[in-house]
JSON list of C-alpha atoms in Angstrom, two decimals:
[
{"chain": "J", "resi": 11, "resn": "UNK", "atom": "CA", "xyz": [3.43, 14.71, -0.58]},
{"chain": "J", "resi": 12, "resn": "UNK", "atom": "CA", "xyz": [-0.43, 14.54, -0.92]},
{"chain": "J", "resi": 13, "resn": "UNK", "atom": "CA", "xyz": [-0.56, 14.99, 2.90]},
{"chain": "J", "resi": 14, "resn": "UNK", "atom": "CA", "xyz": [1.77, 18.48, 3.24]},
{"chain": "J", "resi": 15, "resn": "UNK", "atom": "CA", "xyz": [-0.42, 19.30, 0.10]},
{"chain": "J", "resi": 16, "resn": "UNK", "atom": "CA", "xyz": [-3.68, 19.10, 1.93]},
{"chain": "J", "resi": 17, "resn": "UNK", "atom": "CA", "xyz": [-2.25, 20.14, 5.50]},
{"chain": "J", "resi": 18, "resn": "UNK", "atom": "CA", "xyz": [-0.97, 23.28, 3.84]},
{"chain": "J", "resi": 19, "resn": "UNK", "atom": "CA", "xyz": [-4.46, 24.29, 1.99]},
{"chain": "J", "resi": 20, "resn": "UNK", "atom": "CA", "xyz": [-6.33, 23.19, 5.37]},
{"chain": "J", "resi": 21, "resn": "UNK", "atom": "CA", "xyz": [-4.41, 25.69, 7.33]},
{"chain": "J", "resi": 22, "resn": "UNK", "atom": "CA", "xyz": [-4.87, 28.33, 4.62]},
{"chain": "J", "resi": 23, "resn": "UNK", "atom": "CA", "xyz": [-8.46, 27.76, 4.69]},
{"chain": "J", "resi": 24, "resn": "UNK", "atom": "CA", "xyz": [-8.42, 28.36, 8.75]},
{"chain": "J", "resi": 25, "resn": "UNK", "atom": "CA", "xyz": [-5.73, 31.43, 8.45]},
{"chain": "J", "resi": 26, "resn": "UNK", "atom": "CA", "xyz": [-8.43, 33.35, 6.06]},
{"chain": "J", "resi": 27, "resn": "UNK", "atom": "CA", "xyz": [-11.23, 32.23, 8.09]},
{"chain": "J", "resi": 28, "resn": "UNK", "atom": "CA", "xyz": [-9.57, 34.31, 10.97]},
{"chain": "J", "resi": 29, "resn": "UNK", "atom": "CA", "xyz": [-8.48, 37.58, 8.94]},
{"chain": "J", "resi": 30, "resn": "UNK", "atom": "CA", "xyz": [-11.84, 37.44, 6.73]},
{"chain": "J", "resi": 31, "resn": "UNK", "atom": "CA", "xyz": [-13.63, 36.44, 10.21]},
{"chain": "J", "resi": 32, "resn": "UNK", "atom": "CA", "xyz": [-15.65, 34.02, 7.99]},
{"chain": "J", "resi": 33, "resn": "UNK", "atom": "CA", "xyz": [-16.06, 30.88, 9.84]},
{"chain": "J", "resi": 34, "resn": "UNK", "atom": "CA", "xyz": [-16.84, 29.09, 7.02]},
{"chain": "J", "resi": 35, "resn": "UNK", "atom": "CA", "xyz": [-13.77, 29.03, 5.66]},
{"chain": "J", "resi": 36, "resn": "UNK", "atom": "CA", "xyz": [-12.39, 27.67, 8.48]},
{"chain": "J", "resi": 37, "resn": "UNK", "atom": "CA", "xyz": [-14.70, 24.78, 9.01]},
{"chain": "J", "resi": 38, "resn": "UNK", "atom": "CA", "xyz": [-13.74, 24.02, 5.07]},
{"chain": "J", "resi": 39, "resn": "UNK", "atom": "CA", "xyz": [-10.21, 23.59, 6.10]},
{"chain": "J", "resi": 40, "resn": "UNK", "atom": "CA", "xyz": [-10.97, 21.94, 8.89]},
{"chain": "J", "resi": 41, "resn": "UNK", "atom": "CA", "xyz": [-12.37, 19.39, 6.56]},
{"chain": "J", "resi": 42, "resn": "UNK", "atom": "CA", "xyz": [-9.99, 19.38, 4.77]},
{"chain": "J", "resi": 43, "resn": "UNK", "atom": "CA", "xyz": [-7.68, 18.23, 8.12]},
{"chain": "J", "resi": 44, "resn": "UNK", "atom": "CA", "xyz": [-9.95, 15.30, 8.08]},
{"chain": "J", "resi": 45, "resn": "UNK", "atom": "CA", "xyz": [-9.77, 14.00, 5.04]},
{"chain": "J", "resi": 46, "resn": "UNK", "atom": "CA", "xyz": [-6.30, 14.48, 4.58]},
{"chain": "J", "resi": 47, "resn": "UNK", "atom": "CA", "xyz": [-5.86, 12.94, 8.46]},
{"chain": "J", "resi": 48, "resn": "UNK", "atom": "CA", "xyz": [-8.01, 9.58, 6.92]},
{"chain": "J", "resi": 49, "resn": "UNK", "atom": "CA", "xyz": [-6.48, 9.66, 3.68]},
{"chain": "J", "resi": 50, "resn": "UNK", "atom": "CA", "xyz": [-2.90, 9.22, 4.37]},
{"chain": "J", "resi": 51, "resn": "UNK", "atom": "CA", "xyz": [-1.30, 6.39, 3.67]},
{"chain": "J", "resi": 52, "resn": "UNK", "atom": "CA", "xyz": [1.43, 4.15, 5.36]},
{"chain": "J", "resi": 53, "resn": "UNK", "atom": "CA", "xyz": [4.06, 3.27, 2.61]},
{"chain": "J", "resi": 54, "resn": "UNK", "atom": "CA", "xyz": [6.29, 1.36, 4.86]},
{"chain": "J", "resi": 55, "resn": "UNK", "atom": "CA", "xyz": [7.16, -2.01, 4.10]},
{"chain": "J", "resi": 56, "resn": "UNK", "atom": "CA", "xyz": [5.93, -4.75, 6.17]},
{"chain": "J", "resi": 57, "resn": "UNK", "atom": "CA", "xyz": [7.55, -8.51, 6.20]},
{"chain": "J", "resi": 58, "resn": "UNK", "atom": "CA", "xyz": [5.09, -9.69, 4.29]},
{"chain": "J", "resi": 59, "resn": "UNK", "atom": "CA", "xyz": [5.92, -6.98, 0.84]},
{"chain": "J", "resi": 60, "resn": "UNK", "atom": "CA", "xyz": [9.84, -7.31, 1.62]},
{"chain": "J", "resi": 61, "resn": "UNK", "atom": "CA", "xyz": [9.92, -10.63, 1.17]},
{"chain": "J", "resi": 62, "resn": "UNK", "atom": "CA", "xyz": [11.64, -11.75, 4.18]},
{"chain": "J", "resi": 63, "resn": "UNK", "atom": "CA", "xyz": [12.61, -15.63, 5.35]},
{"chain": "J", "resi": 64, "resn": "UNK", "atom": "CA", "xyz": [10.90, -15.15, 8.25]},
{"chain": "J", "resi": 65, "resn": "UNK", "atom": "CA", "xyz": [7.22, -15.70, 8.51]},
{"chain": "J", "resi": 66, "resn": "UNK", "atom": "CA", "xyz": [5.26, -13.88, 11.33]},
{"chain": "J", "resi": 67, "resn": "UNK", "atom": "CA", "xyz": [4.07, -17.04, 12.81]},
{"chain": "J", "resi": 68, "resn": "UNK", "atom": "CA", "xyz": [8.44, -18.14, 13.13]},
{"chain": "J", "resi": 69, "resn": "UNK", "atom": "CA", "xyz": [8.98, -14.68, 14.65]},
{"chain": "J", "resi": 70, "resn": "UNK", "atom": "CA", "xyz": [6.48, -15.86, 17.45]},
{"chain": "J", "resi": 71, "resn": "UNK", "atom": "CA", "xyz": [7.98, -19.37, 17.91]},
{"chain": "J", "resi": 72, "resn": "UNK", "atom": "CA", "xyz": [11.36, -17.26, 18.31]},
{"chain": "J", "resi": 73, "resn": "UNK", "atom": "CA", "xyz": [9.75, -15.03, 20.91]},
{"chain": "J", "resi": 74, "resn": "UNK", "atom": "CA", "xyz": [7.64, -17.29, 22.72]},
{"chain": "J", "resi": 75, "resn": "UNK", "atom": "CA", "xyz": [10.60, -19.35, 23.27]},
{"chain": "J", "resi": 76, "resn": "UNK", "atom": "CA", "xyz": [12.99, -16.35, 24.45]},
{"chain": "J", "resi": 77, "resn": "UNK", "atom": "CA", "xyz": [10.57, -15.69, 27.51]}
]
């Protein structure tokens, strides 16, 4: 949600810094790309937070073997 939040404002900032034709608005929400680009997080699970069986060095055994 954080993300949309921040994508929305940065292109906001760049619309106005077209119609005002102040580019420093623009380079603002350009900025503001970035940091919402490098403050995203991933919330998917991996094995590891799931708790599964299976530990990652099994799931290589099980490959390895398979080829």
């Amino acid at each position: 949600m954080k993300l949309l939040l921040l994508i929305s404002a940065a292109a906001v900032c760049v619309g106005l810094g077209f119609a005002w034709r102040e580019p420093w608005i623009g380079g603002v929400g350009l900025l503001v790309a970035f940091a919402a680009m490098f403050t995203d997080r991933d919330d998917v699970p991996t094995d590891e937070e799931r708790g599964s069986y299976e530990t990652p060095a099994a799931v290589r055994n099980m490959r390895a073997r398979n080829r």
